[in-house]
Coordinates of C-alpha atoms (C1' of nucleotides) in Angstrom, one line a residue:
Chain A
M1 CA 51.3 20.5 -27.8
S2 CA 53.6 17.6 -27.6
F3 CA 52.1 14.4 -26.4
N4 CA 51.9 13.9 -22.5
T5 CA 54.9 11.9 -21.5
N6 CA 53.8 12.1 -18.0
V7 CA 50.9 9.2 -18.8
L8 CA 51.8 7.0 -16.1
P9 CA 50.9 9.1 -13.0
Q10 CA 52.8 6.5 -10.9
E11 CA 50.7 5.5 -8.2
S12 CA 51.9 6.7 -4.8
T13 CA 54.4 4.9 -3.0
A14 CA 52.3 3.6 -0.5
Q15 CA 50.0 2.2 -3.1
L16 CA 52.7 0.2 -4.7
L17 CA 53.7 -1.2 -1.4
A18 CA 50.1 -2.1 -0.6
D19 CA 50.0 -3.7 -4.3
S20 CA 53.1 -5.7 -3.4
L21 CA 51.8 -6.8 -0.2
R22 CA 48.8 -7.6 -1.4
Q23 CA 50.2 -9.9 -4.0
A24 CA 52.3 -11.6 -1.3
I25 CA 49.3 -12.6 0.6
L26 CA 47.5 -13.8 -2.4
E27 CA 50.4 -16.0 -3.4
G28 CA 50.6 -17.5 -0.2
Q29 CA 54.0 -16.0 0.8
L30 CA 52.5 -13.8 3.7
K31 CA 50.1 -16.5 5.5
P32 CA 47.1 -15.6 7.6
G33 CA 48.3 -14.6 11.0
S34 CA 51.8 -13.1 10.1
R35 CA 52.7 -9.8 11.8
L36 CA 53.4 -7.1 9.5
V37 CA 56.0 -5.2 11.6
E38 CA 56.9 -1.6 10.2
Q39 CA 60.6 -1.6 11.0
E40 CA 60.9 -4.9 9.3
L41 CA 59.2 -4.1 6.2
A42 CA 60.9 -0.8 6.0
E43 CA 64.4 -2.3 5.9
Q44 CA 63.0 -5.1 3.3
Y45 CA 61.8 -2.3 1.0
E46 CA 64.5 0.1 1.8
I47 CA 62.1 3.1 2.4
S48 CA 61.1 4.7 5.6
R49 CA 58.3 3.8 8.0
G50 CA 56.0 6.5 6.6
P51 CA 55.0 4.9 3.5
I52 CA 55.0 1.5 5.1
R53 CA 52.5 2.6 7.7
E54 CA 50.3 4.0 5.0
A55 CA 50.2 0.7 3.0
I56 CA 49.3 -1.3 5.9
R57 CA 46.4 0.9 6.7
I58 CA 45.3 0.4 2.9
L59 CA 45.4 -3.3 3.7
A60 CA 43.5 -3.0 6.8
A61 CA 40.9 -0.9 5.0
E62 CA 40.5 -3.7 2.6
G63 CA 40.1 -6.2 5.3
L64 CA 43.3 -8.1 4.6
A65 CA 45.1 -6.8 7.9
E66 CA 43.9 -6.3 11.2
L67 CA 45.0 -3.3 13.3
R68 CA 45.3 -3.2 17.0
K69 CA 46.4 0.0 18.6
N70 CA 49.8 -0.1 19.7
K71 CA 50.2 -3.6 18.8
G72 CA 50.5 -3.7 14.9
A73 CA 49.0 -5.3 12.3
V74 CA 48.5 -9.0 11.3
V75 CA 47.2 -10.7 8.3
S76 CA 43.6 -11.6 8.8
T77 CA 42.7 -15.2 8.4
P78 CA 39.4 -15.9 6.5
N79 CA 37.0 -18.6 7.3
M80 CA 33.8 -20.4 5.9
D81 CA 31.5 -17.6 7.1
D82 CA 33.4 -15.2 5.4
V83 CA 33.4 -16.8 1.7
L84 CA 29.4 -17.1 2.1
E85 CA 29.2 -13.6 3.1
V86 CA 31.2 -12.4 0.1
Y87 CA 29.4 -14.4 -2.3
A88 CA 26.0 -13.1 -1.3
I89 CA 27.4 -9.6 -1.5
R90 CA 28.6 -10.3 -5.2
M91 CA 25.3 -11.7 -6.0
S92 CA 23.5 -9.0 -5.1
L93 CA 25.6 -6.0 -6.0
G94 CA 26.6 -7.7 -9.0
A95 CA 22.8 -8.2 -9.9
I96 CA 22.4 -4.4 -9.6
A97 CA 25.3 -3.7 -11.9
I98 CA 24.3 -6.3 -14.6
D99 CA 21.0 -4.9 -14.7
Q100 CA 22.1 -1.5 -15.2
L101 CA 24.8 -2.4 -17.9
A102 CA 22.2 -4.4 -19.8
R103 CA 19.8 -1.6 -19.7
T104 CA 22.3 0.9 -21.1
S105 CA 24.4 -1.4 -23.0
S106 CA 23.2 0.2 -26.3
E107 CA 24.3 3.5 -25.5
S108 CA 27.4 4.9 -27.2
D109 CA 29.8 5.2 -24.5
V110 CA 29.5 1.5 -23.4
D111 CA 31.7 -1.1 -25.3
L112 CA 31.8 -4.5 -24.3
E113 CA 34.9 -5.2 -26.3
Q114 CA 37.0 -5.2 -23.3
A115 CA 34.8 -7.6 -21.4
Q116 CA 34.8 -9.8 -24.8
A117 CA 38.8 -9.9 -24.7
L118 CA 39.0 -10.8 -20.8
L119 CA 36.5 -13.6 -21.7
E120 CA 38.8 -14.9 -24.4
K121 CA 41.8 -14.9 -22.1
M122 CA 40.0 -17.6 -20.0
N123 CA 40.7 -20.0 -23.1
D124 CA 44.4 -19.5 -23.1
R125 CA 46.4 -22.5 -22.3
K126 CA 48.5 -21.1 -19.5
V127 CA 45.3 -19.7 -17.8
R128 CA 43.4 -23.1 -18.2
Q129 CA 46.3 -25.2 -16.5
S130 CA 46.3 -23.1 -13.3
N131 CA 43.4 -22.9 -11.0
T132 CA 44.3 -19.6 -9.4
R133 CA 44.8 -17.9 -13.0
M134 CA 41.5 -19.4 -14.0
I135 CA 39.9 -17.7 -10.8
Q136 CA 41.6 -14.6 -11.2
A137 CA 40.5 -14.4 -14.9
D138 CA 37.1 -15.2 -13.9
L139 CA 36.9 -12.4 -11.3
L140 CA 38.6 -10.1 -13.9
F141 CA 36.1 -10.5 -16.2
Q142 CA 33.2 -10.2 -13.6
N143 CA 34.7 -7.0 -12.4
E144 CA 35.0 -5.4 -15.7
L145 CA 31.2 -6.0 -16.5
V146 CA 30.4 -4.2 -13.1
A147 CA 33.1 -1.5 -14.1
L148 CA 31.2 -1.0 -17.3
S149 CA 27.9 -0.3 -15.4
G150 CA 29.4 3.0 -14.4
L151 CA 28.5 2.8 -10.5
P152 CA 31.5 3.6 -8.7
R153 CA 30.7 2.4 -5.3
I154 CA 29.4 -1.0 -6.4
T155 CA 32.5 -1.2 -8.8
E156 CA 34.8 -0.7 -5.9
A157 CA 33.0 -3.1 -3.5
M158 CA 33.2 -5.8 -6.3
E159 CA 37.0 -5.5 -6.6
K160 CA 37.3 -5.4 -2.9
S161 CA 35.2 -8.6 -2.7
A162 CA 37.3 -10.1 -5.5
V163 CA 40.4 -10.0 -3.5
D164 CA 38.5 -11.6 -0.6
I165 CA 37.8 -14.5 -2.7
R166 CA 41.3 -14.9 -3.8
V167 CA 42.3 -14.6 -0.2
C168 CA 39.7 -17.5 0.8
V169 CA 40.5 -19.6 -2.3
Q170 CA 44.4 -19.3 -1.4
A171 CA 43.9 -19.8 2.5
L172 CA 41.2 -22.6 2.1
D173 CA 42.9 -24.3 -0.6
I174 CA 39.8 -24.5 -2.9
K175 CA 40.1 -26.4 -6.1
Y176 CA 38.3 -26.5 -9.5
D177 CA 38.5 -29.0 -12.1
E178 CA 38.7 -28.8 -15.8
S179 CA 35.1 -29.4 -16.5
D180 CA 34.3 -26.4 -14.1
H181 CA 36.6 -24.3 -16.2
E182 CA 34.9 -25.1 -19.4
N183 CA 31.5 -24.3 -17.7
L184 CA 32.7 -21.0 -16.6
V185 CA 33.5 -19.8 -20.0
S186 CA 30.3 -21.1 -21.5
R187 CA 28.3 -19.4 -18.8
H188 CA 30.0 -16.1 -19.2
T189 CA 29.5 -16.1 -22.9
K190 CA 25.8 -16.7 -22.6
L191 CA 25.7 -13.8 -20.0
L192 CA 27.7 -11.4 -22.3
A193 CA 25.0 -12.2 -25.2
Q194 CA 22.2 -11.3 -23.1
I195 CA 23.7 -8.0 -22.0
A196 CA 24.4 -7.0 -25.7
K197 CA 20.8 -7.9 -26.5
A198 CA 19.8 -5.4 -23.7
N199 CA 17.7 -8.3 -22.2
S200 CA 18.5 -7.0 -18.5
E201 CA 16.0 -9.6 -16.8
K202 CA 17.7 -12.6 -18.5
A203 CA 21.0 -11.3 -17.9
V204 CA 20.6 -10.8 -14.1
E205 CA 19.2 -14.3 -13.8
L206 CA 22.2 -15.6 -15.5
W207 CA 24.4 -13.7 -13.1
V208 CA 22.6 -15.3 -10.0
D209 CA 23.0 -18.7 -11.5
H210 CA 26.7 -18.0 -12.1
I211 CA 27.3 -17.2 -8.8
R212 CA 25.2 -19.9 -7.4
K213 CA 27.1 -22.6 -9.5
S214 CA 30.4 -21.0 -8.4
V215 CA 29.6 -21.8 -4.8
A216 CA 28.5 -25.1 -5.8
E217 CA 31.6 -26.1 -7.7
F218 CA 34.0 -25.0 -4.8
T219 CA 31.9 -26.8 -2.1
K220 CA 32.5 -30.0 -4.4
G221 CA 35.9 -30.7 -2.7
M222 CA 34.4 -30.5 0.8
S223 CA 33.8 -33.5 3.0
S224 CA 30.2 -34.3 3.5
D225 CA 30.5 -33.3 7.5
D226 CA 31.5 -29.8 6.4
L227 CA 28.9 -29.7 3.6
N228 CA 26.2 -30.5 5.9
E229 CA 27.4 -27.9 8.4
L230 CA 27.6 -25.4 5.5
F231 CA 24.1 -25.8 4.3
D232 CA 22.7 -25.1 7.8
R233 CA 23.8 -21.7 7.6
P234 CA 21.1 -19.1 7.2
L235 CA 23.4 -17.4 4.6
M236 CA 23.5 -20.5 2.5
R237 CA 19.9 -20.7 2.1
H238 CA 19.8 -17.2 1.4
V239 CA 22.0 -17.5 -1.8
F240 CA 20.4 -20.6 -2.9
E241 CA 16.7 -19.9 -2.0
S242 CA 15.9 -16.2 -2.0
K243 CA 15.8 -13.7 -4.9
N244 CA 15.2 -13.9 -8.6
G245 CA 15.7 -17.4 -8.5
K246 CA 13.1 -18.9 -6.2
A247 CA 10.3 -17.6 -8.6
K248 CA 11.4 -19.7 -11.6
Chain B
M20 CA 38.7 -12.8 36.7
S21 CA 38.0 -9.3 38.0
F22 CA 36.0 -7.1 35.5
N23 CA 37.9 -5.2 32.5
T24 CA 38.5 -1.8 33.7
N25 CA 40.2 -0.9 30.6
V26 CA 36.8 -0.6 28.8
L27 CA 37.7 2.5 27.0
P28 CA 40.6 1.6 24.7
Q29 CA 40.5 5.0 23.1
E30 CA 40.5 5.2 19.3
S31 CA 43.7 6.2 17.7
T32 CA 44.3 9.9 17.3
A33 CA 43.7 9.6 13.5
Q34 CA 40.4 8.0 14.2
L35 CA 39.2 10.9 16.5
L36 CA 40.3 13.3 14.1
A37 CA 38.5 11.7 11.3
D38 CA 35.6 11.6 13.4
S39 CA 35.7 15.2 13.9
L40 CA 36.3 16.0 10.3
R41 CA 33.3 13.8 9.3
Q42 CA 31.3 15.6 11.8
A43 CA 32.2 19.1 10.3
I44 CA 31.3 17.9 6.9
L45 CA 27.8 16.3 8.0
E46 CA 26.9 19.5 9.7
G47 CA 27.8 21.7 6.7
Q48 CA 30.9 23.3 8.3
L49 CA 33.1 21.6 5.6
K50 CA 31.4 22.3 2.6
P51 CA 31.9 19.9 -0.7
G52 CA 34.9 21.2 -2.6
S53 CA 36.8 22.7 0.4
R54 CA 40.3 21.6 0.2
L55 CA 41.9 19.8 3.3
V56 CA 45.4 21.2 3.8
E57 CA 47.2 19.1 6.1
Q58 CA 49.4 22.1 7.6
E59 CA 46.2 24.1 8.1
L60 CA 44.6 21.3 10.0
A61 CA 47.7 20.4 11.9
E62 CA 47.9 24.0 13.4
Q63 CA 44.1 24.1 14.1
Y64 CA 44.2 20.7 16.1
E65 CA 47.6 21.5 17.5
I66 CA 49.0 18.3 16.4
S67 CA 51.6 17.2 13.7
R68 CA 50.8 16.2 10.3
G69 CA 51.3 12.6 10.7
P70 CA 48.0 11.7 12.3
I71 CA 46.1 14.4 10.2
R72 CA 47.5 12.7 6.9
E73 CA 46.0 9.5 8.4
A74 CA 42.7 11.0 9.1
I75 CA 42.5 12.5 5.6
R76 CA 43.1 9.0 4.1
I77 CA 40.4 7.5 6.5
L78 CA 38.0 10.0 4.9
A79 CA 39.2 9.2 1.4
A80 CA 38.7 5.6 1.9
E81 CA 34.8 6.3 3.1
G82 CA 34.3 8.3 0.0
L83 CA 34.0 11.7 2.0
A84 CA 37.1 13.2 0.5
E85 CA 39.1 13.0 -2.9
L86 CA 42.8 12.5 -3.0
R87 CA 45.1 13.6 -5.7
K88 CA 48.8 12.9 -5.8
N89 CA 50.9 16.0 -4.8
K90 CA 47.7 17.9 -4.8
G91 CA 46.2 17.5 -1.6
A92 CA 42.6 16.5 -0.6
V93 CA 39.1 18.0 -1.3
V94 CA 35.7 17.1 0.2
S95 CA 34.0 15.3 -2.3
T96 CA 30.6 16.7 -3.8
P97 CA 27.9 14.1 -4.1
N98 CA 24.9 14.4 -6.6
M99 CA 21.8 12.5 -7.7
D100 CA 23.5 9.7 -9.1
D101 CA 25.1 8.8 -5.8
V102 CA 22.1 8.9 -3.9
L103 CA 20.5 6.4 -6.1
E104 CA 23.3 4.1 -6.2
V105 CA 23.5 4.4 -2.3
Y106 CA 19.9 3.6 -2.0
A107 CA 20.0 0.5 -4.3
I108 CA 22.9 -0.7 -2.1
R109 CA 21.2 -0.2 1.0
M110 CA 18.0 -2.1 -0.3
S111 CA 20.3 -5.1 -1.6
L112 CA 22.7 -5.5 1.3
G113 CA 20.1 -4.6 3.9
A114 CA 17.7 -7.3 2.5
I115 CA 20.5 -10.0 3.2
A116 CA 21.2 -8.8 6.6
I117 CA 17.4 -8.7 7.5
D118 CA 16.8 -12.0 6.1
Q119 CA 19.7 -13.6 8.1
L120 CA 18.7 -11.7 11.3
A121 CA 15.0 -13.0 11.1
R122 CA 16.3 -16.5 10.4
T123 CA 18.4 -16.4 13.6
S124 CA 16.5 -13.8 15.8
S125 CA 15.4 -16.8 18.1
E126 CA 19.0 -17.6 19.0
S127 CA 20.2 -16.7 22.5
D128 CA 23.0 -14.2 21.3
V129 CA 20.7 -12.1 19.4
D130 CA 18.6 -9.5 21.5
L131 CA 16.5 -7.0 19.8
E132 CA 16.2 -4.8 22.7
Q133 CA 19.0 -2.3 21.6
A134 CA 16.9 -2.1 18.3
Q135 CA 13.8 -1.4 20.1
A136 CA 15.4 1.1 22.4
L137 CA 16.7 3.0 19.3
L138 CA 13.3 2.8 17.6
E139 CA 11.8 4.5 20.7
K140 CA 14.3 7.4 20.5
M141 CA 12.5 8.3 17.1
N142 CA 9.6 9.4 19.2
D143 CA 11.5 11.9 21.2
R144 CA 10.3 15.5 21.0
K145 CA 13.8 16.8 20.2
V146 CA 14.3 14.1 17.5
R147 CA 11.0 14.7 15.8
Q148 CA 11.7 18.4 15.6
S149 CA 14.6 18.1 13.4
N150 CA 15.0 16.7 10.0
T151 CA 18.7 15.8 10.2
R152 CA 18.3 14.1 13.7
M153 CA 15.2 12.0 12.3
I154 CA 17.1 10.9 9.5
Q155 CA 20.1 10.0 11.7
A156 CA 17.9 8.1 14.3
D157 CA 16.3 6.3 11.3
L158 CA 20.0 5.3 9.9
L159 CA 20.9 4.4 13.3
F160 CA 18.0 1.9 13.8
Q161 CA 18.5 0.4 10.2
N162 CA 22.4 -0.1 11.2
E163 CA 21.7 -1.8 14.4
L164 CA 19.4 -4.2 12.7
V165 CA 22.0 -4.9 10.2
A166 CA 24.7 -5.2 12.7
L167 CA 22.5 -7.8 14.9
S168 CA 22.8 -9.9 11.7
G169 CA 26.3 -10.7 12.5
L170 CA 27.7 -10.2 8.9
P171 CA 30.6 -7.8 9.4
R172 CA 31.3 -7.0 5.7
I173 CA 27.7 -6.0 5.0
T174 CA 27.5 -4.0 8.5
E175 CA 30.4 -1.8 7.4
A176 CA 29.2 -1.2 3.9
M177 CA 25.8 -0.3 5.6
E178 CA 27.5 2.2 7.9
K179 CA 29.6 3.6 5.2
S180 CA 26.5 4.2 3.2
A181 CA 24.7 5.8 5.9
V182 CA 27.1 8.4 6.1
D183 CA 26.8 8.8 2.4
I184 CA 23.0 9.4 2.8
R185 CA 23.6 12.0 5.5
V186 CA 26.1 13.7 3.2
C187 CA 23.6 13.8 0.3
V188 CA 20.7 15.0 2.5
Q189 CA 23.3 17.8 3.9
A190 CA 24.5 18.8 0.3
L191 CA 21.3 18.5 -1.6
D192 CA 19.1 20.0 1.2
I193 CA 16.7 17.4 1.3
K194 CA 13.5 17.8 3.5
Y195 CA 11.1 15.3 5.0
D196 CA 7.8 16.6 6.8
E197 CA 6.1 15.6 9.9
S198 CA 4.0 12.9 8.4
D199 CA 7.0 11.1 7.0
H200 CA 8.3 10.9 10.4
E201 CA 5.1 9.3 11.7
N202 CA 5.3 6.8 8.6
L203 CA 8.8 6.0 9.3
V204 CA 8.2 5.0 12.9
S205 CA 5.2 2.9 12.2
R206 CA 7.1 1.0 9.3
H207 CA 10.1 0.4 11.7
T208 CA 7.8 -1.0 14.3
K209 CA 6.1 -3.4 11.7
L210 CA 9.6 -4.5 10.5
L211 CA 10.9 -5.4 14.2
A212 CA 7.7 -7.4 14.9
Q213 CA 8.2 -9.6 11.8
I214 CA 12.0 -10.2 12.6
A215 CA 11.1 -11.2 16.2
K216 CA 8.3 -13.5 14.8
A217 CA 11.5 -14.8 12.5
N218 CA 9.3 -14.4 9.5
S219 CA 12.1 -13.7 7.2
E220 CA 10.1 -13.4 3.9
K221 CA 7.8 -10.9 5.2
A222 CA 10.6 -8.8 7.1
V223 CA 12.3 -8.8 3.7
E224 CA 9.4 -7.3 1.9
L225 CA 9.0 -4.7 4.7
W226 CA 12.5 -3.7 4.3
V227 CA 12.5 -3.2 0.4
D228 CA 9.1 -1.4 1.1
H229 CA 10.6 0.8 3.5
I230 CA 13.7 1.8 1.3
R231 CA 11.3 2.4 -1.7
K232 CA 9.1 4.7 0.4
S233 CA 12.1 6.8 1.6
V234 CA 13.2 7.2 -1.9
A235 CA 9.8 8.2 -2.8
E236 CA 9.6 10.6 0.3
F237 CA 12.8 12.5 -0.6
T238 CA 11.7 13.1 -4.0
K239 CA 8.7 14.7 -3.0
G240 CA 10.5 18.1 -2.7
M241 CA 12.1 17.9 -6.0
S242 CA 11.0 19.9 -9.1
S243 CA 8.8 17.9 -11.7
D244 CA 11.9 18.4 -14.3
D245 CA 14.2 16.9 -12.0
L246 CA 11.9 14.0 -11.1
N247 CA 11.2 13.2 -14.8
E248 CA 14.8 13.1 -15.3
L249 CA 15.4 10.9 -12.2
F250 CA 12.8 8.3 -13.1
D251 CA 14.5 8.1 -16.6
R252 CA 17.5 6.5 -15.0
P253 CA 17.8 2.8 -15.1
L254 CA 18.9 2.7 -11.4
M255 CA 15.7 4.1 -10.5
R256 CA 13.8 1.4 -12.3
H257 CA 16.0 -1.1 -10.8
V258 CA 14.9 0.3 -7.2
F259 CA 11.2 0.3 -7.9
E260 CA 10.6 -2.6 -10.3
S261 CA 13.0 -5.3 -9.8
K262 CA 13.5 -8.0 -7.0
N263 CA 11.1 -9.0 -4.5
G264 CA 8.7 -6.2 -5.0
K265 CA 7.5 -7.0 -8.6
A266 CA 6.3 -10.5 -8.2
K267 CA 3.8 -9.2 -5.4
Chain C
dA10 C1' 56.6 -23.2 43.9
dG11 C1' 53.7 -19.4 42.5
dA12 C1' 52.7 -14.6 42.4
dT13 C1' 54.1 -10.0 41.6
dA14 C1' 56.8 -6.1 40.7
dG15 C1' 60.3 -4.2 38.2
dT16 C1' 63.1 -3.6 33.8
dA17 C1' 64.8 -3.9 29.3
dA18 C1' 64.1 -4.8 24.4
dA19 C1' 61.1 -4.3 20.6
dT20 C1' 57.4 -1.9 18.5
dT21 C1' 54.1 1.6 17.3
dG22 C1' 52.7 6.7 17.9
dT23 C1' 54.4 11.3 17.0
dT24 C1' 57.3 15.2 15.8
dT25 C1' 60.5 17.6 13.3
dA26 C1' 63.1 18.6 9.2
dC27 C1' 64.3 18.0 4.6
dA28 C1' 63.2 16.8 -0.3
dA29 C1' 60.1 16.7 -4.4
dT30 C1' 56.3 18.5 -6.9
dC31 C1' 52.8 21.8 -8.0
dT32 C1' 50.6 26.3 -8.7
dG33 C1' 50.4 30.7 -10.3
dA34 C1' 52.2 35.2 -11.4
dA35 C1' 56.0 37.8 -13.8
dG36 C1' 58.9 38.4 -17.4
dG37 C1' 60.9 38.0 -22.0
dG38 C1' 60.6 36.6 -26.9
dG39 C1' 57.7 35.5 -31.0
Chain D
dC12 C1' 48.6 39.9 -27.6
dC13 C1' 49.6 35.3 -27.0
dC14 C1' 52.8 31.7 -25.5
dC15 C1' 56.4 29.9 -23.4
dT16 C1' 59.9 29.8 -19.7
dT17 C1' 61.3 30.9 -15.1
dC18 C1' 61.1 31.4 -10.3
dA19 C1' 59.2 31.7 -5.6
dG20 C1' 55.7 30.1 -2.5
dA21 C1' 52.6 26.6 -0.9
dT22 C1' 51.9 22.2 -0.3
dT23 C1' 52.6 17.3 -0.1
dG24 C1' 56.0 13.1 0.2
dT25 C1' 59.6 10.9 2.8
dA26 C1' 63.2 10.5 6.2
dA27 C1' 65.0 10.2 10.6
dA28 C1' 64.8 11.1 15.7
dC29 C1' 62.2 10.9 19.7
dA30 C1' 58.2 9.6 23.0
dA31 C1' 54.7 6.3 24.6
dT32 C1' 53.3 1.7 24.8
dT33 C1' 53.4 -3.3 25.3
dT34 C1' 55.8 -7.8 25.8
dA35 C1' 58.7 -10.8 27.9
dC36 C1' 61.9 -11.8 31.0
dT37 C1' 64.2 -11.7 35.6
dA38 C1' 64.5 -10.9 40.3
dT39 C1' 62.1 -10.8 44.6
dC40 C1' 58.9 -11.9 48.1
dT41 C1' 55.8 -14.9 50.5

DNA sequence: AGATAGTAAATTGTTTACAATCTGAAGGGG
DNA sequence: CCCCTTCAGATTGTAAACAATTTACTATCT
């Protein structure tokens, strides 16, 4: 048999469109609140309304757009509550996946090389220079670990929430600084080592710690009024007090 | 302003279709592996392929159907790994929501009456007689609590996972007995009481305990071979060993 | 002026027709 | 006998037209 030339099964048109629109949202070209008019987009992309319609539904399912019957879709606008909820979800679901991964990391069909490669990408000069690129690299590494756990629902949820984070970072203009980037890489290096050693307890602890520090880092740029309000929220206490961290 | 007469905004046709198909899957009329042919369904429902197509995508997004480009959709077939993953997710995300709810239960805009009503429904004779109805009532109560937490992403994820559970119960023919039903209600009553008392720590503990017992109950009917295999899985250990329970 | 009904443009929802792709069976070498 | 090609039917993907709904503007009445 000759080799399969049909290797790229080509995502469906609707998926490609959705990817393109998502990208536009993440890069700030499509701002929160913008309307997504089917006809308009159809003309822009030179394609009929059918696939456009489907792409918009995909974005809506991801939470990036809101649909109202007979009124079309608008790009949704994230707020601080959303950020906290997303981090809480990532902390919990990620913990399950990291635990699973560490417990199975010695098995033959798991190789951490892919994750290692993504970790090293975080040292690239180009990546280090850009806030959004650094965050993107961070999330790609995290998602790769979760994907290696082999838990499909959790993997999907984490990928979805990673997009949420990027939307929030874009919309709320969150900034990390150079030392944050340094810490990020060093934390991930330790995490990966513990996973490789199959020390699931320690790995989960490092994971929870990482999410907490991520939250702490992005609150640095906030005014003290906003900070006080933020720390008054039950979710914030949940993230910082409960679970594996408190008992330490 | 007069009261809103437009109370029933009527879901979109695609949503209604998706609801109908989902129901058919949950009742076992559409079995795992069945093909979902657009033309066929269009004739059955006497509607064009457009909305049918959209409905199938909705089911696919929920994980109830699998889509293959140019090859149509089939009803997906759940297995034991899926059940465990779903329970692990419910345990974690539910814990966040219960914690949040207990911490805010004294606030004016939270009323637990709706949850109380759903709890009482679990004592109906009709519900008690049917396994699937009992499970459905159980999940409705759990989902109501989570919804009251006001965390939209977690609420959505829990609703999605509740459908997963029902699919698994249907496909794997899981059975509870009368005493399980009794325990179910008594556990929920205690949980609700702790939430009302705003004792978030105790409430979360009861939640985790409930999920664990649910898993234990549905494994009762399994052969010991299946059981041994099940308890070998890392996820199983995760559900039973880690988190809030171990420290007790 | 302010409220209200009527109306036209814009937009989404649905249908129908057509194009592209896949599946499986029949037929023709090797 | 097996493998490969070919072709027809079935099925999904896309386009374009039509129907229903919403929105915003205008005219009219009190």
